[in-house]
CSV table of C-alpha atoms in Angstrom, one decimal:
chain,number,residue,atom,x,y,z
A,1,MET,CA,14.4,0.7,-13.5
A,2,SER,CA,11.1,2.1,-13.9
A,3,TRP,CA,9.1,2.4,-17.3
A,4,ARG,CA,6.8,5.5,-17.4
A,5,SER,CA,4.1,5.8,-19.8
A,6,ILE,CA,4.6,9.4,-21.8
A,7,PRO,CA,3.0,10.7,-24.9
A,8,MET,CA,6.1,10.5,-27.9
A,9,LYS,CA,7.6,13.9,-28.4
A,10,PHE,CA,9.8,12.5,-31.2
A,11,PRO,CA,9.7,9.1,-33.3
A,12,GLY,CA,11.1,6.1,-31.8
A,13,THR,CA,11.5,2.2,-32.3
A,14,CYS,CA,10.2,-0.4,-29.7
A,15,THR,CA,12.4,-2.1,-27.9
A,16,VAL,CA,10.3,-5.5,-28.0
A,17,CYS,CA,8.7,-5.8,-31.5
A,18,LYS,CA,11.2,-3.3,-33.4
A,19,LYS,CA,8.4,-1.5,-35.0
A,20,LYS,CA,8.2,2.4,-35.3
A,21,ILE,CA,6.5,4.3,-32.4
A,22,GLU,CA,5.2,7.4,-34.0
A,23,VAL,CA,5.2,10.7,-32.3
A,24,GLY,CA,1.8,11.6,-30.0
A,25,GLU,CA,1.7,7.7,-29.3
A,26,VAL,CA,1.3,6.8,-25.7
A,27,ALA,CA,4.7,4.4,-25.0
A,28,LEU,CA,6.6,3.2,-22.5
A,29,TRP,CA,10.0,4.8,-21.8
A,30,ALA,CA,12.7,4.3,-19.3
A,31,LYS,CA,15.8,6.3,-18.9
A,32,GLY,CA,19.0,4.4,-20.8
A,33,LEU,CA,16.7,1.5,-21.9
A,34,GLY,CA,14.5,3.3,-24.8
A,35,VAL,CA,10.4,2.9,-25.5
A,36,LYS,CA,8.2,0.4,-26.1
A,37,HIS,CA,4.6,0.0,-27.0
A,38,GLN,CA,2.2,-0.6,-23.9
A,39,SER,CA,0.7,-3.5,-25.8
A,40,CYS,CA,4.3,-5.1,-26.2
A,41,ALA,CA,5.3,-4.8,-22.6
A,42,GLU,CA,2.5,-6.4,-21.3
A,43,ALA,CA,3.0,-9.5,-23.8
A,44,ASP,CA,7.0,-9.3,-22.7
A,45,VAL,CA,6.2,-9.6,-19.1
A,46,GLU,CA,5.5,-13.0,-17.6
A,47,LEU,CA,5.6,-13.6,-13.9
A,48,ASP,CA,7.8,-16.4,-12.2
A,49,CYS,CA,6.5,-18.9,-10.3
A,50,ALA,CA,7.8,-18.6,-6.5
A,51,VAL,CA,7.1,-22.5,-5.8
A,52,CYS,CA,9.0,-24.2,-9.1
A,53,GLY,CA,11.3,-21.1,-10.2
A,54,GLY,CA,9.5,-21.4,-13.6
A,55,LYS,CA,7.3,-19.3,-15.4
A,56,ALA,CA,3.8,-18.7,-14.2
A,57,GLY,CA,2.0,-19.1,-17.6
A,58,CYS,CA,0.2,-15.8,-17.4
A,59,ASN,CA,-1.2,-16.6,-20.9
A,60,GLN,CA,-3.2,-19.7,-19.4
A,61,CYS,CA,-4.3,-17.9,-16.3
A,62,GLU,CA,-7.7,-17.1,-15.2
A,63,PHE,CA,-6.9,-13.5,-14.4
A,64,MET,CA,-4.8,-13.0,-17.5
A,65,ASP,CA,-7.2,-9.9,-18.5
A,66,ASP,CA,-7.3,-8.3,-15.1
A,67,CYS,CA,-3.9,-8.5,-13.9
A,68,ASP,CA,-1.4,-5.9,-15.1
A,69,ARG,CA,1.8,-7.7,-15.0
A,70,THR,CA,4.1,-4.8,-15.4
A,71,LYS,CA,2.7,-3.2,-12.0
A,72,VAL,CA,2.4,-6.4,-9.9
A,73,SER,CA,4.7,-8.0,-7.4
A,74,GLN,CA,6.8,-10.1,-9.9
A,75,LEU,CA,6.6,-13.4,-8.2
A,76,CYS,CA,3.0,-15.6,-8.4
A,77,ILE,CA,2.3,-19.0,-8.7
A,78,CYS,CA,1.7,-21.3,-11.6
A,79,LYS,CA,-1.4,-23.6,-12.2
A,80,LYS,CA,0.6,-26.7,-11.5
A,81,CYS,CA,2.0,-25.7,-8.1
A,82,TYR,CA,-1.5,-23.9,-7.0
A,83,GLU,CA,-3.2,-27.1,-7.7
A,84,ALA,CA,-0.9,-29.0,-5.6
A,85,LYS,CA,-2.0,-29.9,-1.9
A,86,ASP,CA,-1.1,-27.2,0.5
A,87,SER,CA,0.2,-25.1,-2.4
A,88,ILE,CA,0.3,-22.0,0.3
A,89,VAL,CA,2.9,-23.9,2.5
A,90,LEU,CA,5.0,-24.9,-0.8
A,91,TYR,CA,4.9,-21.1,-1.4
A,92,ARG,CA,6.2,-20.2,1.9
A,93,GLU,CA,8.8,-22.9,1.9
A,94,ALA,CA,10.1,-21.7,-1.4
A,95,VAL,CA,10.3,-18.2,-0.3
A,96,SER,CA,12.0,-19.1,2.7
A,97,ARG,CA,14.5,-21.3,0.6
A,98,ASN,CA,15.2,-18.5,-1.6
A,99,TYR,CA,15.1,-15.1,0.4
A,100,LYS,CA,16.9,-14.3,3.6
A,101,PHE,CA,14.5,-13.1,6.3
A,102,PRO,CA,15.5,-13.1,9.9
A,103,PRO,CA,15.0,-16.1,12.3
A,104,GLN,CA,11.6,-16.0,13.9
B,1,MET,CA,-12.8,-10.4,15.4
B,2,MET,CA,-12.1,-8.8,11.7
B,3,TRP,CA,-10.2,-11.3,9.5
B,4,SER,CA,-7.4,-8.7,8.7
B,5,GLU,CA,-6.4,-8.4,12.3
B,6,LYS,CA,-6.9,-12.1,13.0
B,7,TYR,CA,-4.8,-13.4,10.4
B,8,ARG,CA,-2.3,-10.2,10.1
B,9,PRO,CA,1.2,-12.1,9.5
B,10,LYS,CA,3.3,-12.9,12.4
B,11,SER,CA,6.4,-13.3,10.7
B,12,LEU,CA,7.6,-12.1,7.4
B,13,LEU,CA,7.2,-15.6,6.1
B,14,GLU,CA,3.6,-15.4,6.5
B,15,MET,CA,3.2,-12.5,4.5
B,16,ILE,CA,2.9,-12.8,0.8
B,17,GLY,CA,4.1,-11.2,-2.4
B,18,ASN,CA,6.8,-8.4,-2.5
B,19,GLU,CA,9.6,-10.8,-1.6
B,20,GLU,CA,12.5,-8.9,-2.9
B,21,ALA,CA,11.1,-5.7,-1.3
B,22,LYS,CA,11.0,-7.6,2.1
B,23,GLU,CA,14.5,-9.3,1.7
B,24,SER,CA,16.1,-5.4,0.7
B,25,PHE,CA,13.9,-4.1,3.9
B,26,VAL,CA,15.5,-6.5,6.2
B,27,LYS,CA,18.9,-6.1,4.6
B,28,TRP,CA,18.8,-2.5,5.4
B,29,VAL,CA,17.6,-3.2,8.9
B,30,ALA,CA,20.4,-5.8,9.5
B,31,ASN,CA,23.0,-3.4,8.2
B,32,TRP,CA,21.7,-0.3,9.7
B,33,THR,CA,24.3,2.0,11.1
B,34,ARG,CA,23.9,5.5,12.5
B,35,GLY,CA,23.6,8.0,10.1
B,36,ALA,CA,22.4,5.7,7.4
B,37,LYS,CA,19.4,7.2,5.3
B,38,PRO,CA,16.2,6.3,6.3
B,39,ILE,CA,13.8,4.1,4.4
B,40,LEU,CA,11.1,5.0,2.4
B,41,LEU,CA,8.2,2.1,1.9
B,42,VAL,CA,5.9,3.3,-1.3
B,43,GLY,CA,3.2,1.4,-2.2
B,44,PRO,CA,-0.9,1.1,-2.6
B,45,PRO,CA,-2.8,0.4,0.3
B,46,GLY,CA,-3.2,-3.0,1.7
B,47,VAL,CA,0.2,-4.5,0.4
B,48,GLY,CA,1.6,-4.7,3.7
B,49,LYS,CA,3.8,-1.7,4.2
B,50,THR,CA,2.8,-1.3,7.8
B,51,THR,CA,2.6,-5.0,8.9
B,52,MET,CA,6.4,-5.2,7.4
B,53,ALA,CA,7.5,-2.4,9.6
B,54,LEU,CA,5.8,-3.8,12.6
B,55,LEU,CA,7.2,-7.5,12.1
B,56,VAL,CA,10.7,-6.5,11.4
B,57,ALA,CA,10.9,-4.2,14.1
B,58,LYS,CA,10.0,-6.9,16.5
B,59,GLN,CA,12.3,-9.4,14.9
B,60,PHE,CA,15.5,-7.3,15.5
B,61,GLY,CA,14.3,-6.2,18.9
B,62,TYR,CA,13.6,-2.6,18.1
B,63,ASP,CA,10.6,-0.5,20.2
B,64,LEU,CA,8.4,1.0,17.7
B,65,VAL,CA,7.7,4.6,17.9
B,66,SER,CA,5.0,4.9,15.2
B,67,LEU,CA,3.3,7.9,13.9
B,68,ASN,CA,0.0,7.2,11.7
B,69,ALA,CA,-2.4,9.5,9.6
B,70,SER,CA,-4.6,10.1,12.7
B,71,ASP,CA,-2.1,11.9,14.6
B,72,VAL,CA,-1.7,15.4,14.3
B,73,ARG,CA,2.0,15.8,12.4
B,74,ASN,CA,2.6,19.3,12.7
B,75,LYS,CA,6.1,20.6,13.6
B,76,GLN,CA,5.7,21.3,17.1
B,77,ARG,CA,3.9,17.8,17.7
B,78,LEU,CA,6.5,15.9,15.7
B,79,GLU,CA,9.3,17.3,17.6
B,80,GLU,CA,7.4,16.7,20.9
B,81,ILE,CA,7.3,13.1,20.2
B,82,LEU,CA,10.5,12.2,18.3
B,83,ASN,CA,12.8,14.6,20.0
B,84,PRO,CA,12.7,12.6,23.3
B,85,ALA,CA,12.9,9.4,21.5
B,86,LEU,CA,16.4,10.5,19.6
B,87,GLY,CA,17.6,12.1,22.6
B,88,ASN,CA,17.2,9.5,25.3
B,89,LEU,CA,18.8,6.3,23.5
B,90,GLY,CA,20.6,5.0,26.3
B,91,LEU,CA,17.1,5.2,28.3
B,92,LEU,CA,14.8,4.0,26.1
B,93,GLY,CA,16.7,1.2,24.6
B,94,LYS,CA,16.8,0.0,20.7
B,95,ILE,CA,14.2,2.5,18.8
B,96,MET,CA,12.8,2.5,15.5
B,97,ILE,CA,10.7,5.5,14.2
B,98,PHE,CA,7.9,4.6,11.8
B,99,VAL,CA,6.0,7.0,10.2
B,100,ASP,CA,2.9,6.1,8.1
B,101,GLU,CA,1.3,7.7,5.3
B,102,VAL,CA,3.9,10.4,5.1
B,103,ASP,CA,2.7,11.6,1.8
B,104,GLY,CA,-0.4,12.7,3.9
B,105,ILE,CA,1.2,15.3,6.2
B,106,HIS,CA,-0.3,18.2,4.6
B,107,GLY,CA,-2.9,21.3,5.3
B,108,ARG,CA,-2.9,23.7,8.2
B,109,ALA,CA,-3.3,21.0,11.0
B,110,ASP,CA,0.0,19.5,9.8
B,111,PHE,CA,1.7,22.7,9.1
B,112,GLY,CA,5.5,22.3,9.0
B,113,GLY,CA,5.5,19.2,9.4
B,114,VAL,CA,7.2,17.8,6.1
B,115,SER,CA,10.0,20.4,7.2
B,116,ALA,CA,10.4,19.2,10.5
B,117,LEU,CA,10.5,15.5,9.5
B,118,LEU,CA,13.4,16.5,6.9
B,119,GLN,CA,15.7,17.9,9.7
B,120,ILE,CA,15.3,14.8,11.5
B,121,LEU,CA,15.8,12.8,8.3
B,122,LYS,CA,19.0,14.3,7.7
B,123,GLU,CA,20.8,13.1,10.8
B,124,PRO,CA,19.0,10.1,11.9
B,125,THR,CA,20.5,8.6,15.3
B,126,VAL,CA,17.9,5.7,14.9
B,127,PRO,CA,16.7,3.8,12.2
B,128,ILE,CA,13.4,5.5,10.6
B,129,VAL,CA,11.2,4.1,8.2
B,130,LEU,CA,8.3,6.1,6.3
B,131,ALA,CA,5.6,4.6,4.3
B,132,ALA,CA,3.6,6.1,1.7
B,133,ASN,CA,1.2,5.2,-0.8
B,134,SER,CA,2.4,7.5,-3.4
B,135,GLU,CA,5.8,9.2,-4.2
B,136,SER,CA,4.7,11.6,-7.2
B,137,SER,CA,3.5,14.8,-5.2
B,138,ASP,CA,5.9,17.8,-4.9
B,139,LYS,CA,6.4,17.6,-0.8
B,140,MET,CA,7.4,13.9,-1.3
B,141,LYS,CA,10.5,14.9,-3.6
B,142,ASP,CA,12.5,16.3,-0.8
B,143,ILE,CA,11.6,13.4,1.4
B,144,ARG,CA,12.8,11.0,-1.6
B,145,LYS,CA,16.0,12.4,-1.7
B,146,ALA,CA,16.9,12.0,1.8
B,147,SER,CA,15.9,8.7,1.9
B,148,VAL,CA,16.5,5.0,0.0
B,149,THR,CA,12.8,4.1,-1.7
B,150,ILE,CA,11.6,0.7,-1.5
B,151,ARG,CA,8.8,0.0,-3.9
B,152,MET,CA,6.1,-2.4,-2.9
B,153,MET,CA,3.4,-3.6,-5.9
B,154,PRO,CA,0.0,-4.9,-5.5
B,155,ILE,CA,-0.1,-8.8,-4.9
B,156,PRO,CA,-0.9,-10.7,-8.1
B,157,PRO,CA,-4.5,-12.2,-8.1
B,158,ARG,CA,-3.9,-15.7,-8.3
B,159,LEU,CA,-1.6,-15.4,-5.5
B,160,LEU,CA,-4.5,-13.4,-3.6
B,161,ARG,CA,-6.8,-16.1,-4.7
B,162,LEU,CA,-4.4,-18.8,-2.9
B,163,TYR,CA,-3.9,-16.6,-0.1
B,164,LEU,CA,-7.8,-16.3,0.5
B,165,GLU,CA,-8.7,-19.6,-0.1
B,166,SER,CA,-6.1,-20.6,2.9
B,167,ILE,CA,-8.0,-18.2,5.1
B,168,LEU,CA,-11.4,-19.6,4.3
B,169,GLN,CA,-9.9,-23.0,4.6
B,170,LYS,CA,-8.8,-21.9,8.2
B,171,GLU,CA,-12.2,-20.6,9.0
B,172,GLY,CA,-14.1,-23.7,7.8
B,173,GLU,CA,-15.9,-21.6,4.9
B,174,SER,CA,-16.5,-21.6,1.2
B,175,LEU,CA,-17.5,-19.3,-1.5
B,176,ARG,CA,-18.3,-20.0,-5.2
B,177,VAL,CA,-15.2,-19.7,-7.5
B,178,GLY,CA,-17.2,-16.7,-9.1
B,179,THR,CA,-17.4,-14.4,-5.8
B,180,LEU,CA,-13.9,-15.6,-5.3
B,181,ILE,CA,-12.8,-14.2,-8.4
B,182,LYS,CA,-14.9,-11.2,-8.2
B,183,LEU,CA,-13.3,-10.6,-4.7
B,184,VAL,CA,-10.1,-10.9,-5.8
B,185,LEU,CA,-10.4,-8.7,-8.8
B,186,ASP,CA,-12.4,-6.2,-6.8
B,187,SER,CA,-9.6,-5.8,-4.3
B,188,ARG,CA,-6.9,-4.6,-6.9
B,189,GLY,CA,-4.1,-5.9,-4.8
B,190,ASP,CA,-5.4,-4.6,-1.8
B,191,ILE,CA,-5.5,-8.0,0.8
B,192,ARG,CA,-6.7,-6.1,3.8
B,193,SER,CA,-9.6,-4.9,1.5
B,194,MET,CA,-10.4,-8.3,0.0
B,195,LEU,CA,-10.5,-9.9,3.8
B,196,ASN,CA,-12.8,-7.4,4.8
B,197,SER,CA,-15.0,-8.1,1.8
B,198,ALA,CA,-14.6,-12.1,2.1
B,199,GLN,CA,-15.8,-11.8,6.1
B,200,ALA,CA,-18.8,-9.4,4.9
B,201,LEU,CA,-20.1,-11.7,2.5
B,202,VAL,CA,-19.3,-15.0,4.7
B,203,GLY,CA,-20.9,-13.2,7.4
B,204,GLY,CA,-24.3,-12.9,5.8
B,205,PHE,CA,-24.1,-9.6,4.0
B,206,GLU,CA,-25.7,-9.4,0.7
B,207,PRO,CA,-26.0,-13.1,1.0
B,208,GLN,CA,-28.9,-13.7,-1.7
B,209,THR,CA,-27.9,-11.9,-4.9
B,210,GLU,CA,-24.1,-11.2,-4.1
B,211,LYS,CA,-24.4,-8.0,-5.3
B,212,SER,CA,-22.2,-5.3,-4.2
B,213,PHE,CA,-23.0,-1.8,-3.9
B,214,GLU,CA,-19.4,-0.7,-4.4
B,215,THR,CA,-20.2,-0.4,-8.0
B,216,THR,CA,-23.5,0.7,-7.9
B,217,ASP,CA,-24.1,4.9,-8.1
B,218,VAL,CA,-25.2,6.6,-4.9
B,219,GLU,CA,-29.0,6.9,-6.2
B,220,SER,CA,-29.3,3.1,-5.8
B,221,ALA,CA,-27.2,3.2,-2.4
B,222,VAL,CA,-29.5,5.5,-0.8
B,223,ASN,CA,-32.7,3.9,-2.3
B,224,ALA,CA,-31.4,0.5,-1.4
B,225,PHE,CA,-30.9,1.8,2.0
B,226,PHE,CA,-34.3,3.1,3.0
B,227,LYS,CA,-35.8,-0.3,1.1
B,228,ALA,CA,-33.4,-2.6,3.4
B,229,ARG,CA,-35.1,-5.1,5.2
B,230,SER,CA,-33.2,-5.0,8.5
B,231,ARG,CA,-31.0,-2.4,10.0
B,232,ASP,CA,-28.2,-4.8,9.6
B,233,GLU,CA,-28.6,-4.8,5.6
B,234,ALA,CA,-28.9,-0.9,5.7
B,235,MET,CA,-25.7,-0.7,7.8
B,236,ALA,CA,-23.9,-3.0,5.1
B,237,ILE,CA,-25.0,-0.8,2.4
B,238,LEU,CA,-23.5,2.3,4.0
B,239,PHE,CA,-20.4,0.6,4.9
B,240,SER,CA,-20.2,-0.5,1.1
B,241,LEU,CA,-20.9,3.1,-0.1
B,242,ARG,CA,-17.4,4.3,-0.6
B,243,MET,CA,-17.5,8.2,-1.7
B,244,ASP,CA,-16.5,11.2,-0.1
B,245,PRO,CA,-18.2,11.7,3.7
B,246,GLN,CA,-19.6,15.1,2.6
B,247,GLU,CA,-21.0,14.0,-0.6
B,248,LYS,CA,-22.9,11.1,1.7
B,249,ILE,CA,-24.3,13.5,4.2
B,250,ASN,CA,-25.4,15.9,1.2
B,251,ALA,CA,-27.0,12.8,-0.5
B,252,PHE,CA,-29.3,11.7,2.6
B,253,TYR,CA,-29.8,15.6,3.3
B,254,SER,CA,-31.4,16.3,-0.4
B,255,SER,CA,-33.5,13.1,-0.2
B,256,ILE,CA,-34.8,13.5,2.9
B,257,ILE,CA,-35.6,17.2,2.5
B,258,THR,CA,-37.2,16.6,-0.7
B,259,SER,CA,-39.4,13.5,0.3
B,260,HIS,CA,-42.9,13.4,1.8
B,261,LEU,CA,-42.4,13.0,5.4
B,262,SER,CA,-44.3,13.6,8.4
B,263,LYS,CA,-43.0,16.6,10.8
B,264,ASN,CA,-41.9,14.4,13.5
B,265,ASP,CA,-39.8,11.9,11.0
B,266,MET,CA,-38.5,15.0,9.0
B,267,SER,CA,-37.0,16.9,12.4
B,268,GLU,CA,-35.8,13.6,13.7
B,269,MET,CA,-33.9,12.7,10.4
B,270,LEU,CA,-32.7,16.2,9.8
B,271,ASP,CA,-31.4,15.9,13.7
B,272,ILE,CA,-29.3,12.8,12.9
B,273,VAL,CA,-27.8,14.3,9.2
B,274,SER,CA,-27.3,17.2,11.5
B,275,GLU,CA,-25.3,15.1,14.2
B,276,ALA,CA,-23.3,13.4,11.1
B,277,ASP,CA,-22.3,16.7,9.9
B,278,ILE,CA,-21.2,17.9,13.2
B,279,LEU,CA,-19.0,15.0,13.6
B,280,TYR,CA,-17.5,15.3,10.2
B,281,GLY,CA,-16.8,19.0,10.4
B,282,ARG,CA,-14.7,18.0,13.7
B,283,ILE,CA,-13.0,15.6,11.9
B,284,MET,CA,-12.1,18.2,9.3
B,285,ARG,CA,-11.3,20.6,11.7
B,286,GLU,CA,-9.1,18.6,13.9
B,287,GLN,CA,-8.1,16.1,11.3
B,288,GLN,CA,-9.2,13.3,13.5
B,289,TRP,CA,-9.6,10.8,10.8
B,290,ARG,CA,-10.1,7.9,13.5
B,291,LEU,CA,-13.6,9.4,14.1
B,292,LEU,CA,-14.7,8.8,10.6
B,293,ARG,CA,-15.3,5.1,11.8
B,294,TYR,CA,-18.3,6.4,13.4
B,295,LEU,CA,-20.1,8.6,10.8
B,296,ASP,CA,-21.7,5.2,9.1
B,297,SER,CA,-23.0,4.3,12.7
B,298,ILE,CA,-24.7,8.0,13.1
B,299,LEU,CA,-26.2,7.8,9.4
B,300,VAL,CA,-27.5,4.0,10.4
B,301,LYS,CA,-29.9,5.6,12.5
B,302,LEU,CA,-31.8,7.2,9.6
B,303,TYR,CA,-33.4,4.1,8.9
B,304,ARG,CA,-37.0,3.0,9.2
B,305,LYS,CA,-38.6,0.2,8.0
B,306,ASP,CA,-40.7,1.4,4.9
B,307,ALA,CA,-39.5,5.1,5.0
B,308,ALA,CA,-40.9,7.1,2.0
B,309,VAL,CA,-37.7,8.6,1.6
B,310,ARG,CA,-36.3,8.5,-2.2
B,311,TYR,CA,-32.8,9.6,-3.5
B,312,SER,CA,-32.9,13.3,-4.8
B,313,GLN,CA,-30.1,15.2,-5.8
B,314,TYR,CA,-31.3,18.7,-5.0
B,315,ASN,CA,-31.6,20.1,-1.9
B,316,LEU,CA,-34.3,22.6,-2.9
B,317,PRO,CA,-37.8,21.9,-3.8
B,318,TRP,CA,-38.0,21.5,-7.8
B,319,PRO,CA,-40.3,24.5,-8.6
B,320,LEU,CA,-37.9,26.7,-6.7
B,321,ILE,CA,-34.6,25.1,-8.7
B,322,THR,CA,-36.7,25.7,-11.9
B,323,ARG,CA,-37.3,29.5,-10.9
B,324,LEU,CA,-33.4,30.2,-9.9
B,325,ARG,CA,-32.3,28.3,-13.0
B,326,TRP,CA,-34.4,29.8,-15.6
B,327,ASP,CA,-35.5,33.0,-14.0
B,328,GLY,CA,-32.2,33.9,-13.0
B,329,LYS,CA,-30.3,33.1,-16.7
B,330,ALA,CA,-33.1,35.8,-18.1
B,331,ILE,CA,-32.5,38.3,-15.4
B,332,LYS,CA,-29.0,37.8,-16.1
B,333,ASP,CA,-29.4,38.3,-19.6
B,334,LEU,CA,-31.5,41.6,-19.1
B,335,GLU,CA,-28.5,43.0,-16.5
B,336,THR,CA,-25.8,42.4,-19.1
B,337,ALA,CA,-27.6,44.5,-22.0
B,338,LEU,CA,-28.6,47.1,-19.7
B,339,SER,CA,-25.4,47.4,-17.7
B,340,ARG,CA,-23.7,48.0,-21.4
B,341,ARG,CA,-26.2,50.8,-21.9
B,342,MET,CA,-25.7,52.4,-18.7
B,343,HIS,CA,-21.9,52.0,-18.9
B,344,VAL,CA,-21.4,50.2,-15.6
B,345,SER,CA,-20.3,46.5,-14.5
B,346,ARG,CA,-23.3,44.0,-14.4
B,347,SER,CA,-23.1,43.6,-10.5
B,348,SER,CA,-23.1,47.2,-10.3
B,349,PHE,CA,-26.6,47.4,-12.5
B,350,ALA,CA,-28.0,44.6,-10.4
B,351,THR,CA,-27.4,45.9,-7.3
B,352,PHE,CA,-27.7,49.7,-7.8
B,353,TYR,CA,-29.9,50.3,-10.9
B,354,LEU,CA,-32.2,47.4,-11.5
B,355,PRO,CA,-34.6,48.1,-8.3
B,356,TYR,CA,-34.7,51.8,-9.2
B,357,LEU,CA,-35.6,50.7,-13.1
B,358,LEU,CA,-38.5,48.7,-11.7
B,359,ARG,CA,-39.6,51.3,-9.3
B,360,CYS,CA,-39.9,53.8,-12.6
B,361,VAL,CA,-41.1,51.2,-14.9
B,362,LYS,CA,-43.8,50.3,-12.4
B,363,ASN,CA,-44.6,54.1,-11.8
B,364,LYS,CA,-44.6,54.5,-15.3
B,365,THR,CA,-42.1,57.4,-15.1
B,366,LEU,CA,-39.6,55.8,-17.7
B,367,GLU,CA,-40.3,54.2,-21.1
B,368,MET,CA,-37.7,52.2,-22.3
B,369,ASP,CA,-36.7,50.6,-25.5
B,370,LEU,CA,-36.3,47.2,-24.7
B,371,ASP,CA,-37.3,44.0,-26.7
B,372,PRO,CA,-40.4,41.6,-25.9
B,373,ALA,CA,-38.5,39.1,-24.0
B,374,GLN,CA,-36.5,41.8,-21.7
B,375,THR,CA,-40.1,43.6,-21.1
B,376,GLU,CA,-41.5,40.0,-20.0
B,377,VAL,CA,-38.8,39.7,-17.5
B,378,ILE,CA,-39.4,42.8,-16.4
B,379,GLN,CA,-43.2,42.2,-16.2
B,380,LYS,CA,-42.5,38.9,-14.2
B,381,GLU,CA,-40.1,40.8,-11.5
B,382,LEU,CA,-42.7,43.2,-11.1
B,383,SER,CA,-45.6,40.8,-10.5
B,384,SER,CA,-43.2,38.8,-8.4
B,385,ALA,CA,-42.4,41.8,-6.3
B,386,LYS,CA,-46.1,42.6,-5.2
């Protein structure tokens, strides 16, 4: 699934906010999935915390304005896990639990 | 030693971000059978494409035959390198081929490279891994069709911050929170660039102001270079001035020749610029991009304490530029008007007619009905011809 930014040739309905998207407006389109406003797409995406498995809390993140959540790797770390002791070790342990990598 | 090398991950677990991409890649290598489609890793620079290929090859016991952007990758060269590897499998053991920056195969130097590569991709007898920064160009279409794509994304900023803090901790260094955040944001998901910038900052480059020249224009950078307090500071400015190398050389050239320098200084500086230009010419001609690292080492020789050089955009003295620009325009207008009268093209008029016209006007053998502006241009041309 890849959302592409396109200028609208035909009117459409945003899959997130259900409002109309007018001809000429720039929106995100994916084959078979429909269209959505760019602003809706950004608000829609929240990264997951690799350590605790919950949401990363992007709305409270210090990088909220600069992190394009639609274009970054989808696993991050929430504030609580980030502030924990040895958070990088916790991150690596969580990744080794959840993903299958070859033995070292 | 550069931190980006010192802390290059030793295993996949040490890499951060793109966990799903890593898992897919590992699965592909683990399940690889003869004839399976090659893999294409697509992602921006510094997200770990090359590191991932190196680590997976090592962990699965493959010998990596690798071709990167600094190699000439035309048809002949690709066949020379890859055919022996593909043909002597029993002899060479387990081989994995890795072609880095495959989207950079182009131009005269790499002529026929893409088609030769496609031929190899069609019937792979060994695992083939390709890496590219972008998949959107036309030449990537065929490569994309012939391979399975794994996309790698920039690393989220908070994860980058976590990683950078862990490296700083290992090094026993620290940076102010504001600086840390700026470094993370400037890197735009590129771990290598973030580590290099952090190491430069910790190492004492730009320590007082923490102002980066990456964001300033060429004018400020060239002026700062000649105002630098030490050669090291000048070198740091050069390193951080990220622009087209030819433009960098041009900026120094135009600044030097329009500055008031002694003949000896001017001659020495122009020799250095010439040396840099020769190197860049060779890089372009032979596509030896690995030589680019020496360009700044040559240009830093231009540094002299309190040198009276300031940035100038133009490589000709100002009176000459003014004359070329304004008089040129006036002559062009005159040529356009008179060429219509003579029923010839403007260039024909300028080449064949104008010298005779000037001579006739000078000898007063021809009288023309011209407007005052055109007469003035002709008079000016006549006076400069004297």
